[in-house]
Short mmCIF file of C-alpha atoms and ligand atoms in Angstrom, two decimals:
data_model
loop_
_atom_site.label_atom_id
_atom_site.label_comp_id
_atom_site.label_asym_id
_atom_site.label_seq_id
_atom_site.Cartn_x
_atom_site.Cartn_y
_atom_site.Cartn_z
CA MET A 191 21.86 -16.56 10.25
CA GLN A 192 25.04 -18.54 10.86
CA MET A 193 27.67 -18.60 8.14
CA THR A 194 30.20 -21.39 7.73
CA LYS A 195 32.85 -21.55 5.03
CA ILE A 196 32.94 -25.10 3.72
CA TYR A 197 35.47 -24.54 0.93
CA GLU A 198 38.12 -21.92 0.50
CA GLY A 199 40.28 -21.91 -2.61
CA ALA A 200 40.35 -19.54 -5.55
CA TYR A 201 36.66 -19.16 -4.70
CA GLN A 202 34.47 -20.05 -1.76
CA TRP A 203 31.53 -22.17 -0.69
CA ILE A 204 29.62 -20.76 2.24
CA MET A 205 26.79 -22.40 4.14
CA PHE A 206 24.02 -20.26 5.65
CA ALA A 207 21.91 -22.01 8.24
CA ARG A 208 20.35 -22.13 11.70
CA ASP A 209 18.69 -18.75 11.46
CA PRO A 210 17.77 -17.94 15.09
CA ASN A 211 14.79 -15.80 14.03
CA LYS A 212 13.12 -18.47 11.91
CA PRO A 213 9.43 -18.92 12.86
CA GLU A 214 9.11 -22.14 14.82
CA LYS A 215 6.74 -24.02 12.55
CA ILE A 216 8.71 -23.77 9.32
CA ILE A 217 11.36 -26.37 8.53
CA ASP A 218 14.98 -25.35 9.03
CA THR A 219 16.95 -25.14 5.81
CA ASN A 220 20.56 -24.84 4.69
CA GLN A 221 21.36 -22.36 1.98
CA TYR A 222 24.65 -22.44 0.11
CA VAL A 223 26.53 -19.74 -1.73
CA VAL A 224 29.33 -20.09 -4.25
CA ARG A 225 31.34 -16.89 -4.39
CA THR A 226 33.85 -16.33 -7.20
CA GLY A 227 35.74 -13.15 -8.09
CA LYS A 228 32.89 -11.27 -9.67
CA ARG A 229 29.89 -13.49 -9.21
CA CYS A 230 27.77 -15.14 -6.62
CA LEU A 231 25.44 -18.12 -6.90
CA LEU A 232 22.77 -18.92 -4.30
CA LEU A 233 21.81 -22.60 -4.07
CA ASP A 234 18.27 -23.33 -2.89
CA PRO A 235 17.88 -19.78 -1.54
CA GLY A 236 14.88 -20.68 0.60
CA GLY A 237 11.36 -19.63 1.47
CA VAL A 238 9.75 -16.20 1.72
CA GLU A 239 10.40 -16.08 5.46
CA LEU A 240 14.10 -16.48 4.85
CA PHE A 241 14.54 -13.86 2.16
CA ALA A 242 15.48 -10.92 4.38
CA PRO A 243 17.92 -12.72 6.70
CA MET A 244 19.40 -14.54 3.71
CA LEU A 245 20.04 -11.45 1.59
CA ALA A 246 21.34 -9.57 4.62
CA ALA A 247 23.77 -12.43 5.27
CA VAL A 248 24.91 -12.61 1.65
CA LEU A 249 25.68 -8.88 1.73
CA HIS A 250 28.59 -9.74 4.04
CA HIS A 251 30.16 -11.53 1.08
CA ALA A 252 28.95 -9.90 -2.11
CA PRO A 253 27.37 -6.68 -3.33
CA VAL A 254 23.85 -6.96 -4.75
CA GLU A 255 24.94 -6.49 -8.36
CA GLU A 256 27.30 -9.46 -8.10
CA ILE A 257 24.56 -11.85 -6.99
CA THR A 258 24.10 -13.05 -10.54
CA ASP A 259 22.71 -16.57 -10.27
CA LEU A 260 20.16 -18.58 -8.33
CA PHE A 261 19.70 -22.32 -8.42
CA ALA A 262 16.60 -24.22 -7.36
CA SER A 263 17.02 -27.99 -7.09
CA HIS A 264 13.24 -28.40 -7.32
CA GLN A 265 9.95 -26.56 -6.83
CA ASP A 266 9.30 -26.85 -3.10
CA PRO A 267 8.34 -23.78 -1.04
CA ASP A 268 11.26 -24.26 1.37
CA ILE A 269 13.57 -24.16 -1.67
CA ILE A 270 12.40 -21.22 -3.70
CA SER A 271 9.15 -19.56 -2.57
CA SER A 272 11.31 -16.44 -2.11
CA LEU A 273 11.66 -16.18 -5.91
CA GLY A 274 9.18 -13.28 -6.23
CA LEU A 275 11.27 -11.23 -3.82
CA TRP A 276 14.61 -12.02 -5.46
CA ASP A 277 12.89 -11.04 -8.68
CA GLN A 278 12.42 -7.53 -7.30
CA ALA A 279 15.82 -7.32 -5.62
CA LEU A 280 18.01 -8.73 -8.42
CA PRO A 281 16.76 -7.45 -11.76
CA HIS A 282 19.62 -8.95 -13.80
CA ALA A 283 19.98 -12.40 -12.28
CA LYS A 284 19.37 -15.84 -13.76
CA LEU A 285 17.47 -18.69 -12.14
CA HIS A 286 18.75 -22.17 -12.99
CA ALA A 287 15.94 -24.58 -12.25
CA PRO A 288 14.39 -27.72 -13.76
CA GLU A 289 12.85 -27.03 -17.17
CA LEU A 290 9.92 -29.21 -16.18
CA TRP A 291 8.99 -26.92 -13.31
CA GLU A 292 9.08 -23.62 -15.19
CA GLY A 293 5.34 -23.09 -15.52
CA PHE A 294 4.90 -23.89 -11.83
CA LEU A 295 7.80 -21.90 -10.42
CA ARG A 296 6.67 -18.81 -12.28
CA HIS A 297 3.71 -18.69 -9.89
CA PHE A 298 6.14 -17.33 -7.31
CA GLY A 299 6.83 -14.34 -9.58
CA CYS A 300 9.63 -14.34 -12.16
CA GLU A 301 9.29 -11.23 -14.29
CA THR A 302 12.79 -9.77 -14.40
CA ILE A 303 14.91 -12.77 -13.49
CA GLU A 304 15.76 -14.95 -16.48
CA TYR A 305 14.54 -18.53 -16.07
CA VAL A 306 17.21 -20.88 -17.41
CA GLY A 307 15.57 -24.29 -17.64
CA ILE A 308 17.72 -27.32 -16.86
CA PRO A 309 16.89 -30.18 -19.22
CA ASP A 310 16.25 -33.64 -17.75
CA ASN A 311 19.77 -34.88 -18.48
CA GLY A 312 21.42 -32.04 -16.57
CA GLY A 313 23.84 -29.30 -17.53
CA VAL A 314 26.37 -26.87 -16.10
CA ILE A 315 26.46 -23.50 -14.41
CA GLN A 316 29.50 -21.48 -15.43
CA LEU A 317 30.49 -19.01 -12.73
CA ASP A 318 33.53 -17.03 -13.84
CA SER A 319 36.07 -19.84 -14.35
CA VAL A 320 34.27 -22.29 -12.08
CA GLU A 321 32.21 -24.99 -13.76
CA LEU A 322 29.49 -26.56 -11.66
CA LYS A 323 27.79 -29.71 -12.89
CA LEU A 324 24.05 -30.21 -12.59
CA ILE A 325 23.50 -33.86 -11.76
CA PRO A 326 20.03 -35.37 -12.33
CA ALA A 327 18.42 -36.64 -9.13
CA HIS A 328 14.87 -37.04 -10.38
CA TYR A 329 12.23 -38.43 -8.02
CA LEU A 330 14.53 -37.81 -5.07
CA HIS A 331 12.14 -36.53 -4.02
CA SER A 332 10.80 -34.22 -6.71
CA SER A 333 9.92 -35.47 -10.20
CA ALA A 334 12.40 -33.01 -11.74
CA ASN A 335 15.29 -32.53 -9.36
CA PHE A 336 19.02 -31.76 -9.57
CA ASN A 337 22.15 -31.83 -7.43
CA VAL A 338 25.07 -29.47 -7.94
CA TYR A 339 28.53 -31.01 -8.15
CA ASP A 340 31.74 -29.02 -7.95
CA PRO A 341 34.62 -31.24 -9.16
CA GLU A 342 37.29 -28.83 -7.93
CA ALA A 343 35.96 -28.33 -4.39
CA LYS A 344 34.66 -31.93 -4.44
CA ILE A 345 31.36 -30.81 -3.02
CA LEU A 346 27.98 -32.35 -3.87
CA MET A 347 25.04 -30.14 -2.93
CA SER A 348 22.46 -32.88 -2.65
CA GLY A 349 19.23 -30.96 -1.99
CA ASP A 350 16.75 -33.06 0.00
CA ILE A 351 18.91 -36.19 -0.31
CA GLY A 352 20.74 -36.71 2.96
CA ALA A 353 18.33 -34.39 4.76
CA ALA A 354 17.71 -34.87 8.45
CA LEU A 355 14.94 -33.44 10.60
CA GLU A 356 16.48 -32.18 13.79
CA GLU A 357 16.01 -29.79 16.65
CA SER A 358 16.99 -26.24 15.87
CA GLY A 359 20.57 -25.24 16.59
CA THR A 360 22.20 -28.61 15.87
CA PRO A 361 25.84 -28.75 14.70
CA MET A 362 26.69 -28.19 11.04
CA PHE A 363 28.52 -31.51 10.48
CA VAL A 364 27.62 -35.14 11.07
CA ASP A 365 29.79 -36.31 13.96
CA ASP A 366 28.29 -39.72 14.71
CA PHE A 367 26.95 -41.36 11.56
CA ASP A 368 25.15 -44.23 13.29
CA ALA A 369 23.29 -41.88 15.59
CA HIS A 370 22.50 -39.57 12.69
CA VAL A 371 20.82 -42.32 10.68
CA GLU A 372 17.70 -42.25 12.86
CA LYS A 373 17.16 -38.59 12.03
CA MET A 374 17.18 -39.38 8.32
CA ARG A 375 15.28 -42.63 8.05
CA PHE A 376 11.66 -41.47 8.02
CA PHE A 377 12.40 -38.49 5.80
CA HIS A 378 13.94 -40.66 3.10
CA GLN A 379 11.45 -43.49 3.35
CA ARG A 380 8.42 -41.25 3.21
CA TRP A 381 9.47 -38.47 0.84
CA MET A 382 11.48 -40.47 -1.67
CA PRO A 383 9.09 -42.39 -3.90
CA SER A 384 11.26 -44.68 -6.02
CA ASN A 385 13.79 -47.41 -5.23
CA GLN A 386 14.75 -47.49 -8.89
CA ALA A 387 15.47 -43.77 -9.00
CA LYS A 388 17.47 -44.15 -5.82
CA ARG A 389 19.62 -46.96 -7.31
CA VAL A 390 20.33 -44.99 -10.48
CA TRP A 391 21.31 -41.91 -8.49
CA ILE A 392 23.64 -43.89 -6.21
CA GLU A 393 25.39 -45.40 -9.23
CA ARG A 394 25.82 -41.98 -10.75
CA VAL A 395 27.10 -40.37 -7.58
CA ARG A 396 29.53 -43.19 -6.77
CA GLU A 397 31.43 -42.18 -9.93
CA LEU A 398 32.06 -38.72 -8.47
CA ASP A 399 34.94 -37.74 -6.24
CA ILE A 400 33.21 -36.25 -3.20
CA ASP A 401 34.70 -34.81 -0.01
CA ILE A 402 31.60 -33.05 1.17
CA MET A 403 27.93 -33.88 0.68
CA ALA A 404 25.83 -30.89 1.60
CA PRO A 405 22.04 -31.40 2.00
CA GLN A 406 19.36 -28.73 2.25
CA HIS A 407 18.25 -29.81 5.75
CA GLY A 408 20.28 -31.09 8.67
CA ARG A 409 24.00 -31.72 8.66
CA ILE A 410 26.84 -31.92 6.17
CA PHE A 411 28.60 -35.26 5.50
CA LYS A 412 32.40 -35.29 5.24
CA GLY A 413 34.92 -37.82 3.98
CA ASP A 414 34.01 -41.37 4.91
CA ASP A 415 30.49 -40.42 6.00
CA VAL A 416 29.62 -39.69 2.35
CA LYS A 417 30.34 -43.30 1.45
CA LYS A 418 28.52 -44.50 4.54
CA PHE A 419 25.50 -42.48 3.51
CA LEU A 420 25.44 -44.01 0.01
CA ASP A 421 25.65 -47.53 1.48
CA TRP A 422 22.91 -46.81 4.02
CA PHE A 423 20.67 -45.25 1.39
CA GLU A 424 21.25 -48.16 -0.97
CA ALA A 425 19.94 -50.63 1.59
CA LEU A 426 16.95 -48.46 2.56
CA GLN A 427 13.48 -49.24 1.21
CA VAL A 428 11.82 -46.01 0.11
CA GLY A 429 8.28 -45.15 -1.01
CA ILE A 430 6.80 -46.79 2.06
CA ALA A 431 3.44 -45.02 2.18
CA VAL A 432 1.78 -47.15 -0.52
CA MET B 245 0.56 0.07 1.20
CA ASN B 246 -0.24 -1.95 4.29
CA ASN B 247 -1.65 -5.44 4.53
CA SER B 248 -5.29 -4.66 5.23
CA GLN B 249 -5.35 -2.19 2.33
CA THR B 250 -4.02 -4.86 0.00
CA LYS B 251 -6.63 -7.27 1.25
CA SER B 252 -9.50 -4.86 0.78
CA GLN B 253 -8.21 -4.06 -2.69
CA PHE B 254 -8.15 -7.74 -3.65
CA VAL B 255 -11.65 -8.21 -2.26
CA ALA B 256 -12.97 -5.11 -4.04
CA VAL B 257 -11.52 -6.15 -7.38
CA ALA B 258 -12.91 -9.67 -6.98
CA SER B 259 -16.38 -8.39 -6.08
CA ILE B 260 -16.38 -6.08 -9.12
CA ALA B 261 -15.66 -9.10 -11.29
CA ALA B 262 -18.56 -10.95 -9.66
CA GLU B 263 -21.00 -8.05 -10.15
CA LEU B 264 -19.92 -7.68 -13.75
CA SER B 265 -20.56 -11.27 -14.58
CA ALA B 266 -24.05 -10.85 -13.07
CA VAL B 267 -24.60 -7.77 -15.30
CA MET B 268 -23.57 -9.89 -18.24
CA ASP B 269 -26.15 -12.56 -17.39
CA VAL B 270 -28.87 -9.97 -17.09
CA ALA B 271 -27.91 -8.34 -20.39
CA LYS B 272 -28.19 -11.74 -22.03
CA GLU B 273 -31.64 -12.14 -20.48
CA ILE B 274 -32.70 -8.84 -21.99
CA SER B 275 -31.52 -9.91 -25.38
CA LEU B 276 -33.54 -13.12 -25.01
CA ALA B 277 -36.59 -11.13 -23.95
CA ALA B 278 -36.15 -8.97 -27.04
CA ALA B 279 -36.11 -12.03 -29.30
CA ASN B 280 -39.23 -13.29 -27.54
CA ALA B 281 -40.99 -9.99 -27.92
CA LYS B 282 -40.14 -9.93 -31.58
CA ALA B 283 -41.75 -13.31 -32.13
CA ILE B 284 -44.88 -12.30 -30.24
CA ALA B 285 -45.10 -8.97 -32.05
CA PHE B 286 -44.76 -10.80 -35.35
CA ARG B 287 -47.63 -13.10 -34.49
CA ALA B 288 -49.71 -10.20 -33.26
CA GLY B 289 -49.24 -8.50 -36.65
CA GLU B 290 -51.11 -5.18 -37.02
CA LYS B 291 -52.15 -5.11 -33.40
CA ALA B 292 -48.56 -4.90 -32.21
CA LYS B 293 -47.21 -2.71 -34.96
CA GLY B 294 -45.93 -0.10 -32.55
CA PHE B 295 -44.23 -2.81 -30.61
CA GLN B 296 -41.92 -4.08 -33.36
CA PRO B 297 -39.41 -1.23 -33.52
CA ILE B 298 -39.27 -1.31 -29.74
CA THR B 299 -38.09 -4.93 -29.76
CA ASP B 300 -35.25 -4.00 -32.11
CA PHE B 301 -34.38 -1.20 -29.79
CA ILE B 302 -34.30 -3.45 -26.76
CA ASN B 303 -32.08 -5.86 -28.65
CA GLU B 304 -29.68 -3.03 -29.53
CA LEU B 305 -29.49 -1.96 -25.92
CA ALA B 306 -28.76 -5.48 -24.75
CA LYS B 307 -25.97 -5.80 -27.33
CA GLU B 308 -24.53 -2.47 -26.32
CA THR B 309 -24.54 -3.48 -22.67
CA ILE B 310 -22.83 -6.78 -23.44
CA GLU B 311 -20.11 -5.00 -25.41
CA LEU B 312 -19.56 -2.47 -22.68
CA VAL B 313 -19.39 -5.14 -20.02
CA ASN B 314 -16.85 -7.04 -22.12
CA ASP B 315 -14.67 -3.94 -22.23
CA ILE B 316 -15.12 -3.36 -18.54
CA ASN B 317 -14.24 -6.95 -17.82
CA GLU B 318 -10.93 -6.50 -19.57
CA HIS B 319 -10.31 -3.49 -17.44
CA ALA B 320 -11.26 -5.29 -14.27
CA LEU B 321 -8.84 -8.06 -15.18
CA LEU B 322 -6.10 -5.50 -15.68
CA LEU B 323 -7.00 -3.99 -12.34
CA TYR B 324 -6.57 -7.38 -10.78
CA GLN B 325 -3.13 -7.81 -12.37
CA LEU B 326 -2.17 -4.36 -11.17
CA THR B 327 -3.29 -5.31 -7.68
CA VAL B 328 -1.10 -8.42 -7.83
CA ASN B 329 1.85 -6.34 -9.06
CA GLU B 330 1.30 -3.77 -6.41
CA TYR B 331 1.12 -6.44 -3.76
CA ARG B 332 4.38 -7.92 -5.06
CA THR B 333 6.25 -4.64 -5.29
CA ALA B 334 4.94 -3.49 -1.91
CA SER B 335 5.98 -6.68 -0.15
CA ALA B 336 9.36 -6.58 -1.91
CA TYR B 337 9.85 -3.03 -0.75
CA ASN B 338 8.92 -3.93 2.84
CA LYS B 339 11.23 -6.94 2.80
CA LEU B 340 14.10 -4.94 1.35
CA GLN B 341 13.72 -2.44 4.14
CA GLU B 342 13.93 -5.32 6.55
CA VAL B 343 17.14 -6.46 4.80
CA ASN B 344 18.46 -2.94 5.10
CA THR B 345 17.98 -3.02 8.87
CA LEU B 346 19.41 -6.52 9.24
CA ALA B 347 22.44 -5.75 7.06
CA VAL B 348 23.70 -2.60 8.79
CA GLU B 349 26.95 -4.28 9.67
CA ALA B 350 27.40 -6.07 6.37
CA ARG B 351 30.30 -5.01 4.20
CA TYR B 352 28.14 -4.49 1.10
CA SER B 353 24.99 -3.14 2.74
CA GLU B 354 25.12 0.04 0.66
CA THR B 355 24.75 -1.89 -2.57
CA LEU B 356 21.18 -2.57 -1.56
CA HIS B 357 20.10 1.02 -2.13
CA PRO B 358 19.46 0.85 -5.89
CA SER B 359 17.19 -2.17 -5.33
CA LEU B 360 15.34 -0.34 -2.57
CA GLN B 361 14.98 2.71 -4.76
CA HIS B 362 13.81 0.59 -7.66
CA ALA B 363 11.24 -1.27 -5.55
CA SER B 364 9.86 1.97 -4.20
CA GLU B 365 9.57 3.48 -7.69
CA GLN B 366 7.92 0.34 -9.02
CA ASN B 367 5.43 0.42 -6.20
CA LEU B 368 4.56 4.06 -6.85
CA GLU B 369 4.26 3.32 -10.55
CA CYS B 370 1.84 0.47 -9.84
CA ARG B 371 -0.24 2.69 -7.59
CA LYS B 372 -0.38 5.39 -10.25
CA HIS B 373 -1.45 2.90 -12.89
CA PHE B 374 -4.01 1.44 -10.58
CA ASN B 375 -5.57 4.80 -9.83
CA GLN B 376 -5.71 5.67 -13.52
CA HIS B 377 -7.53 2.47 -14.26
CA VAL B 378 -9.92 2.90 -11.37
CA SER B 379 -11.08 6.25 -12.75
CA LEU B 380 -11.32 4.82 -16.28
CA LEU B 381 -13.40 1.98 -14.91
CA LEU B 382 -15.66 4.40 -13.06
CA ASP B 383 -16.29 6.24 -16.35
CA GLN B 384 -17.09 3.01 -18.13
CA LEU B 385 -19.47 1.97 -15.39
CA GLY B 386 -21.22 5.29 -15.85
CA GLU B 387 -21.67 4.42 -19.52
CA VAL B 388 -23.33 1.12 -18.72
CA MET B 389 -25.95 3.07 -16.81
CA HIS B 390 -27.08 4.77 -20.04
CA PRO B 391 -28.45 1.75 -21.89
CA ALA B 392 -29.96 0.51 -18.62
CA ARG B 393 -31.73 3.81 -18.14
CA ALA B 394 -32.89 3.87 -21.74
CA ALA B 395 -34.19 0.34 -21.32
CA ARG B 396 -36.44 1.48 -18.49
CA VAL B 397 -37.93 4.27 -20.61
CA ILE B 398 -38.50 1.83 -23.42
CA ALA B 399 -40.11 -0.63 -21.05
CA ALA B 400 -42.58 2.07 -20.06
CA ASN B 401 -43.36 2.74 -23.74
CA SER B 402 -43.74 -0.97 -24.35
CA ARG B 403 -46.44 -1.13 -21.72
CA ILE B 404 -48.43 1.47 -23.55
CA GLU B 405 -47.96 -0.27 -26.88
CA ALA B 406 -48.80 -3.61 -25.33
CA SER B 407 -52.14 -2.28 -24.11
CA GLN B 408 -53.28 -2.08 -27.76
CA ALA B 409 -52.26 -5.60 -28.62
CA GLY B 410 -55.53 -7.30 -27.68
CA GLU B 411 -55.06 -10.96 -26.77
CA TYR B 412 -51.28 -10.46 -26.85
CA LEU B 413 -51.50 -7.86 -24.14
CA GLN B 414 -50.35 -10.16 -21.38
CA SER B 415 -47.34 -11.66 -23.09
CA LEU B 416 -46.12 -8.29 -24.32
CA GLN B 417 -46.61 -6.79 -20.92
CA ALA B 418 -44.58 -9.61 -19.45
CA VAL B 419 -41.79 -8.74 -21.87
CA ALA B 420 -41.93 -5.12 -20.80
CA GLU B 421 -41.84 -6.15 -17.16
CA SER B 422 -38.81 -8.38 -17.60
CA VAL B 423 -36.90 -5.69 -19.50
CA ASP B 424 -37.69 -3.21 -16.79
CA HIS B 425 -36.68 -5.62 -14.07
CA ALA B 426 -33.42 -6.51 -15.84
CA ALA B 427 -32.55 -2.86 -16.30
CA GLN B 428 -33.11 -2.29 -12.61
CA ILE B 429 -30.81 -5.14 -11.69
CA ILE B 430 -28.09 -3.81 -13.97
CA HIS B 431 -28.46 -0.44 -12.35
CA GLU B 432 -28.04 -1.98 -8.90
CA LYS B 433 -25.05 -4.12 -9.85
CA VAL B 434 -23.29 -1.21 -11.46
CA GLN B 435 -23.87 0.86 -8.35
CA LYS B 436 -22.29 -1.91 -6.31
CA CYS B 437 -19.24 -1.91 -8.59
CA ARG B 438 -18.92 1.81 -8.15
CA SER B 439 -19.11 1.68 -4.41
CA ALA B 440 -16.55 -1.16 -4.35
CA LEU B 441 -14.22 1.06 -6.35
CA ASN B 442 -14.88 3.92 -3.98
CA VAL B 443 -13.87 1.70 -1.07
CA ILE B 444 -10.50 1.29 -2.76
CA ASN B 445 -10.14 5.02 -3.20
CA LEU B 446 -11.09 5.59 0.41
CA SER B 447 -8.65 3.01 1.72
CA GLU B 448 -5.97 4.67 -0.32
CA ALA B 449 -6.70 8.03 1.22
CA ALA B 450 -6.57 6.54 4.72
FE1 FE2 C 196 11.72 -30.81 -1.17
FE1 FE2 C 197 13.59 -29.46 1.42
#
């Protein structure tokens, strides 16, 4: 598992990705970790296959008892099918996930972890003195879906929005936006169902001050590429399969 | 617990549930046969006098069987939940061991040990629970055999009583036959449950 620090201040954001031992047929995912003084939050911690490499990687940064929070942007298996295993490994942690998905996500096993449901209009995760905002991104692609925004680090963890399907072992950052577009087009057109939801989300996100947009698949957008992404997405017709 | 053991445990528990629901159906058939017999005996009047208490008896046995199977079903459901728990704790334990190997060089690798310990204890606990419930279930299955056995004796008596019932002979004999047949089926199904449970015990010993 490769680890890349994407923010370093009074606390850190670390990206975990490009696991070389990932079975070939499962989609590559990016996991993110926010590490403060005494706590540690895992964002979209991943599927069952990723649990062991992921926890082993996190142990470079935090002891088990300080992994206090998990966040699941939505219900997909590549996001959180590892829940049953975290449930055994972290008996005192909280899972922040859409309220709407609670009855479904519990199928993965959530006996000891506390399920903290995120209401439709969003909320916050307080991690020591860091306040992370949960931004609604419903229907992009999941019917109850959230992004995580950190106003201090100016990072938007955008889940499946901005995802690209690429060969394994690609770079962590977008270097040529125009070339990157082709790796995103089908994913967004086919998985995202609603042009209206897309418009509302873009409006909401344009209000935020963002340096880094970090999706759950593919590469991270920096600086001007964030704006370019929003413009490209705005012009894109989604929900094409009907 | 390895993978094939877990699988055979899931299959065994599922097949017990299937056999039990078949026992339930048969018990309901017996109770229907008893109601039938009662009506016939009533019509037969004096001629089937000896038959009347027998029908009440058959009905009692059917009720008893249904109650027992209801209890057993609850147990089987619990056994299924315990199997799920055991599967979860076992796979967590295996995964945590994998983490332990992968994290040798990690700064905080030692902090994993309480979780490993916990997972291993949980798994043992599940196994213990499971075994307790398997032996309880075996006892209960033994109990179901009693009414089934009694039903066969009664069926034999019914045949004798039926022989004095004149024109009702045939219908009363049919009742006796169906009770006997049902009791046999229950006996078979219960045996199947027991051998399924024994498979679990065997796989555990392996
Ligand atoms: Fe998804
Ligand atoms: Fe995804």
